[in-house]
Coordinates of C-alpha atoms in Angstrom, one line a residue:
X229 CA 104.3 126.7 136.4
X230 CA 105.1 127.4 140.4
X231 CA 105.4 130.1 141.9
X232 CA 107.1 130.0 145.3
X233 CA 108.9 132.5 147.6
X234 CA 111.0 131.5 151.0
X235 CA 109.7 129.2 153.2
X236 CA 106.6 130.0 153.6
X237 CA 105.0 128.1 150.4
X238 CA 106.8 125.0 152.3
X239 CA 105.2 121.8 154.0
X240 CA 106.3 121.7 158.2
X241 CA 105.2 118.6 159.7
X242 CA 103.7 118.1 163.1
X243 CA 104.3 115.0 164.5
X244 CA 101.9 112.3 166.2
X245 CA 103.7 110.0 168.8
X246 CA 102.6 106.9 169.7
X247 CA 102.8 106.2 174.2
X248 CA 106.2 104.5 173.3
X249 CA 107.3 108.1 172.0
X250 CA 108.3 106.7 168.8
X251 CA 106.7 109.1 166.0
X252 CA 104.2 107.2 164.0
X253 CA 101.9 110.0 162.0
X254 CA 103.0 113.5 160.7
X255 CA 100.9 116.3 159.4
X256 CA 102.3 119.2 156.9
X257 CA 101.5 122.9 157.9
X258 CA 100.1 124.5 154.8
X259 CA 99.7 127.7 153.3
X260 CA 96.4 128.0 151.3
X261 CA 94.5 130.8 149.5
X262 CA 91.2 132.1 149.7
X263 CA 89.1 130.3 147.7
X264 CA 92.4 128.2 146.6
X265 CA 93.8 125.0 147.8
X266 CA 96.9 123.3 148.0
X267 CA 97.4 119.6 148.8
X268 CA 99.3 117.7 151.3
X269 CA 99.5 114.1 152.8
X270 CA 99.5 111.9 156.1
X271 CA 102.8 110.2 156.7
X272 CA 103.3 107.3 159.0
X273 CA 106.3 106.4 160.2
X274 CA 105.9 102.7 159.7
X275 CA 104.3 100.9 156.8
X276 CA 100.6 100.1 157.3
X277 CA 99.3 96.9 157.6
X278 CA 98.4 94.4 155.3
X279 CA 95.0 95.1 155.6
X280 CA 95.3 98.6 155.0
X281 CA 94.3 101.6 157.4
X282 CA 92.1 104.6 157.1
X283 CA 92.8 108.0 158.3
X284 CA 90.4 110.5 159.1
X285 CA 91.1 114.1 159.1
X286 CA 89.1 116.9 160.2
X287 CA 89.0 121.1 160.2
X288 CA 88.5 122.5 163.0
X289 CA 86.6 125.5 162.0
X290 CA 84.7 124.7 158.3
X291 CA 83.5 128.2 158.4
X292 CA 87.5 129.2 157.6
X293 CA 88.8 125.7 156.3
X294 CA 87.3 122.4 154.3
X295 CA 88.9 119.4 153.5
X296 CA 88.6 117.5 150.1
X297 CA 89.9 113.9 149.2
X298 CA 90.0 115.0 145.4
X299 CA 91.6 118.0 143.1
X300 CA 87.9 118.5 141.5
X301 CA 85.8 117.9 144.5
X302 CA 84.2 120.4 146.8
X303 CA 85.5 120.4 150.1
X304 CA 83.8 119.3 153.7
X305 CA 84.4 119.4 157.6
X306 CA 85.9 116.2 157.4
X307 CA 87.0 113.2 154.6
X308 CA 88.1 109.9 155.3
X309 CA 91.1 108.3 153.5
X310 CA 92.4 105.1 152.7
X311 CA 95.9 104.0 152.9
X312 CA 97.0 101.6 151.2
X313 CA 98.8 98.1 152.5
X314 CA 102.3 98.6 153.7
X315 CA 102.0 102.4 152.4
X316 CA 103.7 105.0 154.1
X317 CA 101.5 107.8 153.3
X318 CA 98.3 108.7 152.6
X319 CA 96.7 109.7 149.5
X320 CA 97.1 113.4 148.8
X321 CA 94.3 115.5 149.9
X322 CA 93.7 119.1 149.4
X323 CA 92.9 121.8 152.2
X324 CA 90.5 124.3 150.9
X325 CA 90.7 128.5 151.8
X326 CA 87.6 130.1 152.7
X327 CA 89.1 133.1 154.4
X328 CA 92.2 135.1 153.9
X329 CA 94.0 136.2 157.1
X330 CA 94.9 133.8 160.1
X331 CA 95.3 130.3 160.9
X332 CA 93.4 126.9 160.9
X333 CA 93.7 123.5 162.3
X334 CA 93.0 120.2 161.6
X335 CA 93.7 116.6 162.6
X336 CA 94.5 113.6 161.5
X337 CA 93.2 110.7 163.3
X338 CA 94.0 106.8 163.0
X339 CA 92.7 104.0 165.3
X340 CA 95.2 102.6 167.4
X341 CA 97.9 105.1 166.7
X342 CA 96.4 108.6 167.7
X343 CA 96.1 112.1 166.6
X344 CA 98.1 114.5 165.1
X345 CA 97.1 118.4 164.3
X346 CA 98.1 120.5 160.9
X347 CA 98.0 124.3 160.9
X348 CA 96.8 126.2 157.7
X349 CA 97.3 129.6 157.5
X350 CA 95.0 131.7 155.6
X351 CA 96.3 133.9 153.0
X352 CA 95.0 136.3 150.4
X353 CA 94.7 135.2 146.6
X354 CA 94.6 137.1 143.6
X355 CA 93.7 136.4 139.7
X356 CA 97.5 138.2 137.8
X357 CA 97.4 137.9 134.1
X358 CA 100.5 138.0 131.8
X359 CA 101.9 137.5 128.0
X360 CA 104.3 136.0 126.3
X361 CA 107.4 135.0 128.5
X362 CA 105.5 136.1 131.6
X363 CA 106.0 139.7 131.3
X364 CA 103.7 142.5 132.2
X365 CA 103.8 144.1 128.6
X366 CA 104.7 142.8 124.9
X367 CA 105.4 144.8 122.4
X368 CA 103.4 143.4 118.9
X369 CA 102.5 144.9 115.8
X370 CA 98.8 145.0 113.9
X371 CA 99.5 142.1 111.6
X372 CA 101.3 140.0 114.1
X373 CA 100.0 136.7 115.3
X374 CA 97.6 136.9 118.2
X375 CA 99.7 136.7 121.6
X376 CA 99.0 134.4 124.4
X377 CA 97.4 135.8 127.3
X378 CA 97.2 133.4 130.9
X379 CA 95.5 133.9 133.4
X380 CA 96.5 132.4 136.7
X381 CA 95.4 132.2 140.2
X382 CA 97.8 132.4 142.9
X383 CA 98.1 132.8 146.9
X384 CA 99.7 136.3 148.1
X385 CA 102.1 137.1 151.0
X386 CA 101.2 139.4 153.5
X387 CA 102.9 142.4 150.7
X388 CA 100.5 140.9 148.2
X389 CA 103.2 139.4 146.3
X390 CA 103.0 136.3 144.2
X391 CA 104.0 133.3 147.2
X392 CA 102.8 130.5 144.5
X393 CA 100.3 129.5 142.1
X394 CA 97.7 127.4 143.6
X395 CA 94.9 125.8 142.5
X396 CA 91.4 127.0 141.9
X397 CA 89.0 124.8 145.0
X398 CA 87.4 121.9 143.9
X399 CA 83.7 122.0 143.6
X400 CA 84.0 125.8 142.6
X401 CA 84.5 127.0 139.1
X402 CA 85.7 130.6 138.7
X403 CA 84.6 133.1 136.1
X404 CA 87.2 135.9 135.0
X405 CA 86.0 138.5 132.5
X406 CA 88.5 140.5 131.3
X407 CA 88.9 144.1 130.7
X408 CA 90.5 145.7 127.6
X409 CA 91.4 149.6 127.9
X410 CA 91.7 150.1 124.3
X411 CA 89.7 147.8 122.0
X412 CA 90.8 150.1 119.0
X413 CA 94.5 148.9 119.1
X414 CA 93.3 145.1 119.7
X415 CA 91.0 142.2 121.1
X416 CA 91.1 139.4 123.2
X417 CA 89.2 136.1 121.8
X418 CA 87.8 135.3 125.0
X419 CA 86.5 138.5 127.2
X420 CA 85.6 136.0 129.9
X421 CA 87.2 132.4 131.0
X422 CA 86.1 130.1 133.3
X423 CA 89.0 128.4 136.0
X424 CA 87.8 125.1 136.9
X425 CA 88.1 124.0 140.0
X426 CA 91.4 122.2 140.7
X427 CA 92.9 124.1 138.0
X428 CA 95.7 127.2 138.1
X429 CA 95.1 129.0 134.9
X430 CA 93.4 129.9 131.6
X431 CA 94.6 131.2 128.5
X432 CA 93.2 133.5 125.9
X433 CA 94.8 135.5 122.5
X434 CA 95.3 139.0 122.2
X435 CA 94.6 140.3 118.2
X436 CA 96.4 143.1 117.6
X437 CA 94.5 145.4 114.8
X438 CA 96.3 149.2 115.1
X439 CA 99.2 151.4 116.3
X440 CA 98.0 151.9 120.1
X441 CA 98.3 150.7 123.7
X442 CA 96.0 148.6 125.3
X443 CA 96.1 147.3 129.0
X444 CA 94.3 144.2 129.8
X445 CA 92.7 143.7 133.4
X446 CA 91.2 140.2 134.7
X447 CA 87.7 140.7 137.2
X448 CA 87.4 137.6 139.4
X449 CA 84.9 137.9 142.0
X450 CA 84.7 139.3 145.5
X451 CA 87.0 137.3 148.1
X452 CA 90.1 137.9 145.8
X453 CA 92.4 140.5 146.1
X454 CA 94.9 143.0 143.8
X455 CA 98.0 141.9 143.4
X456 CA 101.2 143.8 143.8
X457 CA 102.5 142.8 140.3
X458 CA 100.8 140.9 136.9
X459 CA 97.9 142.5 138.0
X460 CA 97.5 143.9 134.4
X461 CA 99.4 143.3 131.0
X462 CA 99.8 145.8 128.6
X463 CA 99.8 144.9 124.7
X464 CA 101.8 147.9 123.0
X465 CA 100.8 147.3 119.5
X466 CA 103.5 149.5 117.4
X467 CA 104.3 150.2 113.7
X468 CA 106.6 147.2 112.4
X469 CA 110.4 147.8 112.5
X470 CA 113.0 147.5 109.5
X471 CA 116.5 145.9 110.1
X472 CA 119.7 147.1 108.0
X473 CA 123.4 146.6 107.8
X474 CA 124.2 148.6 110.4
X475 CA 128.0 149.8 112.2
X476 CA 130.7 148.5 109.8
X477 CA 133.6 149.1 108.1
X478 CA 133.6 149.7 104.0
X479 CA 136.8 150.2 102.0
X480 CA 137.1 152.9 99.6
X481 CA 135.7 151.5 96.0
X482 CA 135.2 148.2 97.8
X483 CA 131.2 147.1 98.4
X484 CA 129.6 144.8 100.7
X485 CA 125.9 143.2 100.6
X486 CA 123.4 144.1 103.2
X487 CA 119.9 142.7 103.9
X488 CA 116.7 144.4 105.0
X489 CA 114.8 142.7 107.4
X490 CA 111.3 143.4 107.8
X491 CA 109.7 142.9 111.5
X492 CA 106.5 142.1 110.2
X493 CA 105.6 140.9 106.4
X494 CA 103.6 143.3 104.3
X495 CA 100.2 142.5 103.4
X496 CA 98.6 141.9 99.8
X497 CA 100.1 144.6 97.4
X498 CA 103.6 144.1 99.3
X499 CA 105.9 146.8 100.5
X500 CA 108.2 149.4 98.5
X501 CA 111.2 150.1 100.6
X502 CA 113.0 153.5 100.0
X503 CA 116.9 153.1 100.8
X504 CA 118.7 156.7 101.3
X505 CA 122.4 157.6 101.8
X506 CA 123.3 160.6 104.0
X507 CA 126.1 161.1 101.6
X508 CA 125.7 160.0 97.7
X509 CA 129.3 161.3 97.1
X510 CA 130.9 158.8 99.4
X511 CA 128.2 155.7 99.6
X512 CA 125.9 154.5 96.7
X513 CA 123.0 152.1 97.6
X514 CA 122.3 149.7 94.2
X515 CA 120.0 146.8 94.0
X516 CA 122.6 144.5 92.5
X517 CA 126.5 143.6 93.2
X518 CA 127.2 144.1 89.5
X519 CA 125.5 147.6 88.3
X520 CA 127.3 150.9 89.9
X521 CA 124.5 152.2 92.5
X522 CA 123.2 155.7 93.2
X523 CA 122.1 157.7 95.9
X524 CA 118.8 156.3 96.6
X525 CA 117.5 152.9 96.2
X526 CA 113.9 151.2 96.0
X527 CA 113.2 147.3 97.0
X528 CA 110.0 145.8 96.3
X529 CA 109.1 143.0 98.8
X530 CA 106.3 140.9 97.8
X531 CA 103.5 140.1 100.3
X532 CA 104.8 137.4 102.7
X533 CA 108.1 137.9 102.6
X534 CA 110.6 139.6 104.7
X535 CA 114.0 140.5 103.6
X536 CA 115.4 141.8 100.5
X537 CA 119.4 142.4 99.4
X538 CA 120.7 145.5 98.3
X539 CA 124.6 146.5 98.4
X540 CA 126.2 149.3 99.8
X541 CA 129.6 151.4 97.5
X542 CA 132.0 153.3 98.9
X543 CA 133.5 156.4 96.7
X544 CA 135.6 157.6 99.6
X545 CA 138.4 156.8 102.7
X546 CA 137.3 159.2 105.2
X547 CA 134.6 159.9 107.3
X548 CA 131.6 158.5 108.2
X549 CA 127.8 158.1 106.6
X550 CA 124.6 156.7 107.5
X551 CA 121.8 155.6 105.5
X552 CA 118.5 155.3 106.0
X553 CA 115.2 152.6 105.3
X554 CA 111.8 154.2 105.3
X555 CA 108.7 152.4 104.1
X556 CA 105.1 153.3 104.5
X557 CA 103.5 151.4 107.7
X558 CA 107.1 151.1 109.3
X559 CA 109.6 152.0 111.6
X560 CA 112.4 153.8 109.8
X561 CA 115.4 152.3 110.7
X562 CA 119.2 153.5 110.4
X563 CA 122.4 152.0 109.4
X564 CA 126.2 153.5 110.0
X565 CA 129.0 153.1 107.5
X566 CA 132.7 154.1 108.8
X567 CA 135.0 154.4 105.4
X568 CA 138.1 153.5 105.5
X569 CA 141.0 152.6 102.9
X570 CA 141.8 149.7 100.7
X571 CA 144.1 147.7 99.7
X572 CA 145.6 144.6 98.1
X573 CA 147.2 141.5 100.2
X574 CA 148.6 138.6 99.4
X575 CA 148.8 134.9 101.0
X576 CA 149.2 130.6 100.1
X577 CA 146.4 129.6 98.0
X578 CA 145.5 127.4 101.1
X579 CA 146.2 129.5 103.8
X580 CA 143.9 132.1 103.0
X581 CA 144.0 135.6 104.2
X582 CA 145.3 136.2 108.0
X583 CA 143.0 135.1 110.4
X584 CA 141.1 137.8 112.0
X585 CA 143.1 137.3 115.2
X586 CA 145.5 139.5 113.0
X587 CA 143.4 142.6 113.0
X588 CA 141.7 142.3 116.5
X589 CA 144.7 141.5 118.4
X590 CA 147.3 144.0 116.3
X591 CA 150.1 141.1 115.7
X592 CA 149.4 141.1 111.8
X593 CA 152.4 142.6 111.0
X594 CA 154.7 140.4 112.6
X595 CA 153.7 136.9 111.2
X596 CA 155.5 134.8 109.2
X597 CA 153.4 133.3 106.9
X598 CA 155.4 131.4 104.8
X599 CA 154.5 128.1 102.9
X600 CA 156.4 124.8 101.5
X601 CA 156.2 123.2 98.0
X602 CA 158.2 120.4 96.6
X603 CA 159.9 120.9 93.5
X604 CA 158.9 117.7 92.2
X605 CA 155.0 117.8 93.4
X606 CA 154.7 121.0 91.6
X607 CA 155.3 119.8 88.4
X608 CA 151.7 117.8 89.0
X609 CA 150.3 120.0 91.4
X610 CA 150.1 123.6 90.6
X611 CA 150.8 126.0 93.5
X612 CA 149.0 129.8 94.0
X613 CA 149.1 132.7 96.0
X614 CA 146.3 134.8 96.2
X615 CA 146.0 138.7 95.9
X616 CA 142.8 140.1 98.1
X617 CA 141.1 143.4 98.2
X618 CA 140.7 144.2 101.4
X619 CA 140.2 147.3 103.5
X620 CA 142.3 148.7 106.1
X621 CA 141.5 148.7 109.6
X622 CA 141.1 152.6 110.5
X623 CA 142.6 151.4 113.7
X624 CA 146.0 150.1 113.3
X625 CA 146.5 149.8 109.0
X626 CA 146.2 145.5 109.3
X627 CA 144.1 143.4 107.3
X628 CA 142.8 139.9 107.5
X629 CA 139.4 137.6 106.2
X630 CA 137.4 139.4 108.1
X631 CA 138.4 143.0 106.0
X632 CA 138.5 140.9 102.7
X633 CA 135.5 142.9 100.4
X634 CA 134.9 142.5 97.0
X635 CA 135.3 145.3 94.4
X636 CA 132.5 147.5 93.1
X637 CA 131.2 148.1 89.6
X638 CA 133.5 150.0 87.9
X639 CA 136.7 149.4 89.6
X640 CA 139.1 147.0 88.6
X641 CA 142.8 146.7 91.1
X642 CA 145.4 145.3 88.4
X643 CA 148.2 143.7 90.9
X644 CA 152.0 143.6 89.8
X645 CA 153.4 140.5 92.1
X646 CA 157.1 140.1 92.1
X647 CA 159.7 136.8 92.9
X648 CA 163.1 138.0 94.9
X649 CA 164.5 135.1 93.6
X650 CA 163.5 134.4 90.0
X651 CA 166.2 131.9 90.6
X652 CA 164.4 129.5 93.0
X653 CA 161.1 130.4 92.0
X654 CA 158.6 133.0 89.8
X655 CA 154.8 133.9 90.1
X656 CA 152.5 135.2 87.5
X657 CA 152.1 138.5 87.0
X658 CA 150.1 141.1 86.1
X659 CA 146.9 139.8 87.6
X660 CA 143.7 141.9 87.9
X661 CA 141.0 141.7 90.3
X662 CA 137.8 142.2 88.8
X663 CA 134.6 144.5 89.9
X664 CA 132.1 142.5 91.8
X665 CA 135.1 139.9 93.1
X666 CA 137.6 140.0 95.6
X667 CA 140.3 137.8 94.8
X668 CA 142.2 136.2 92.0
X669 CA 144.9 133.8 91.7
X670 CA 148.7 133.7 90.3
X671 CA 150.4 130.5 89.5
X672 CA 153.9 130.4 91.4
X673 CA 156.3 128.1 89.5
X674 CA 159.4 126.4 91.4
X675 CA 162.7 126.4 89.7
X676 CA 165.2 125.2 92.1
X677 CA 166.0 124.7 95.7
X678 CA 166.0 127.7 97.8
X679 CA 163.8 130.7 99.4
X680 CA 162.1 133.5 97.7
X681 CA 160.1 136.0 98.9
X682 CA 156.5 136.9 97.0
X683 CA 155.5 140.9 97.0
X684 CA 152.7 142.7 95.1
X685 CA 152.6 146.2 94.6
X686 CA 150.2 148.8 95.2
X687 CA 147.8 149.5 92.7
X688 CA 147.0 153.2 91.8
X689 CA 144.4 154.4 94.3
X690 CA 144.7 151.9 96.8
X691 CA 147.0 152.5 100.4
X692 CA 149.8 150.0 101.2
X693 CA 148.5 147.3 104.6
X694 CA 150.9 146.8 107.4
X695 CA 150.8 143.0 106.9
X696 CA 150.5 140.5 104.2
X697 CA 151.9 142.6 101.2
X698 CA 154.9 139.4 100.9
X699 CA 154.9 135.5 101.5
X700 CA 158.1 133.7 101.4
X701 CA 157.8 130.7 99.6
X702 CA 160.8 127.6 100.4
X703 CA 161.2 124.7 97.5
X704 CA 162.1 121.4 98.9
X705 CA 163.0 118.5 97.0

């Protein structure tokens, strides 16, 4: 977790040259944090030799800058290191922030090669705290899982923006305490952590407990500064939401399942859940696909769980009506119902209904959906067509599988289905679609070579698509 803007956060090397001007150590220029540090290392130009080499490097003013040779150890004016044999770099070592405006050097120094200087510049630090994903507020509700809260410590640019995280110095461990503005809506765990040195962060929980908003603040100690942003996060601890079926399309006398969500799973006792339609003349609400529903509904959710099913009737073609999920604890939430007409359609047992392409892209009543059967296979293999309820897009009059719904209780669509040719081939008919199904099947029987065309009829109380109402069916041998 880095967190780096421009070039600033980047290494620049100075260069030591040996007399034959051929470079042969180079130093990073480093950007470090009060009371941070950042690492870096010596590079040579050649491998060392067999024997190894050791480089010394030392700050020019300790007062502003110290050196360590380790993440976890404090720093000094100067550290030795030890490269290895035919190495081309040092081991990394970490510059150390004591101040937080201006710049630094220090050298490098290796017998029989020279000297080379680094610059440090000195830059302001902050403590910013966040939640989940990063963000500067969460939303959670009072029986949610505690949320992560993180700390982390980080060098600013001269707007006091974030420029990157960086590590706490070694040798000095940092206490945070942490400052809740509302304790009534929720609590951290830990009110104070501790960053060890050579260490970015620390990470706590927030509890939530009641409806409320509380803003948490971390308190490092003087020499750090306040950060432009994520120097607070706010926990905004609100009543639990509920989820419905919401902006669809419901034939007239057709029904369609729906499922209430719950954003947060009631406690012992469970929940009651109080389902209302706008309109009970055009939309019922019933707990069950197979009983005729009414205008108001109750769901009982046991503790633990969160969603229950409930299905949605339509008495009407016209208009539009919303219902309504209000339980005690909870966010009332809304759902929108557009009604629309129905009908019947009819397709090859294993075609299925038009594809939704049909409906969405207004070509429905063009296609040719015509299948093949051999007049000999059929005596083995039954063929069917298929009548569908559907409803009818308020858009253009198509259907397709995606406006197939099943009948509600009480309604049954009895479906007259007719051969042109008799001749070359006939299909079963009456056939009724029952209440709580959408389809049924009718046996089509080949007679003799040839093409016929399969219609139904419109049922009393049902509207006439602008696709699908025929499939021509060809008999081979």
């Amino acid at each position: 977790m880095r967190y780096c803007l421009g070039a600033a956060a980047m290494a620049v090397l100075a260069v030591a040259r040996s007399a034959a001007g051929a470079p042969s150590l180079s130093a990073p220029n480093l950007t470090v944090g009060r009371n941070l540090q950042t690492y870096g290392t010596i590079r040579l130009a050649e491998a060392a030799p067999q024997a190894g080499m050791r480089v010394v490097l030392t700050s020019e003013d300790p007062k502003r800058l110290l050196l360590s040779d380790s993440l976890d150890k404090a720093g000094s004016a100067s550290v030795t290191l030890t490269v290895k044999p035919r190495a081309l770099a040092t081991p990394e070592f970490c510059v150390q922030g004591l101040a937080d405006h201006g710049t630094v050097t220090y050298t490098a120094t290796a017998a029989g090669i020279g000297t080379v200087t680094g610059t440090v510049t000195l830059a302001p630090s902050a403590i910013v705290i966040f939640g989940p994903f990063k963000a500067p507020s969460f939303p959670t509700t009072p029986r949610s899982d505690p949320s992560k809260i993180t700390i982390v410590a980080v060098a600013l640019d001269p707007e006091m923006k974030i420029l990157e995280e960086q590590q706490i110095a070694g040798g000095s461990p940092l206490e945070v305490s942490i400052s809740n503005s509302a304790s009534q809506a929720g609590t951290v765990d830990a009110s104070k952590l501790t960053l060890a040195g050579g260490t970015t962060s620390a990470g706590t929980y927030f509890k939530p407990a009641a409806v409320g908003t509380a803003t948490l603040t971390p308190h490092p100690p003087p020499g750090f500064s306040t950060p432009a942003e994520l120097a607070t996060v706010t926990a905004v601890v609100q009543q639990p939401g509920l989820a419905v079926a919401d902006d669809f399309i419901l034939g007239r006398d057709l029904q369609m399942p729906g499922v209430l969500c719950l954003g947060e799973a009631p406690g012992p006792g469970g929940l009651r859940v109080t389902i209302t339609s706008s309109d009970g003349s055009k939309l019922l609400l019933s707990t069950r696909g197979d009983q005729l529903g009414s205008a108001s509904i109750t769901l009982d959710i046991e503790a633990g769980g969160h969603t229950a099913q409930y299905f949605m009737q339509s008495l009407s073609d016209t208009g539009t009506v919303t219902y309504t999920a209000t339980a005690p604890g909870y966010r009332s939430r809304t759902g929108r119902v557009e009604l629309s007409r129905s009908g019947v359609i009819v397709a090859y047992s294993r075609y299925g209904p038009p594809d939704e392409a049909a409906v969405l892209q207004g070509m429905g009543a063009s296609e040719d959906r015509r299948f093949y059967t051999s007049l000999v296979d059929a005596k083995e293999h039954p063929v069917y067509v298929v009548v569908w309820s559907v409803y009818l897009h308020p858009a253009n009059g198509l259907a397709a599988d995606m406006t197939v719904q099943e009948l509600r209780p009480g309604t049954s669509a009895t479906v007259d289905l007719k051969s042109s040719h008799p001749a070359v081939g006939t299909v079963e008919s009456p056939v009724t679609i029952q209440p709580g199904t959408n389809h049924v099947a009718s046996r089509f029987t080949s007679v003799s070579l040839g093409e016929t065309v399969i219609s139904v009829s419109t049922p009393p109380g049902f509207a006439t698509p602008k696709n699908a109402t025929k499939v021509p069916a060809v008999v081979m041998d």
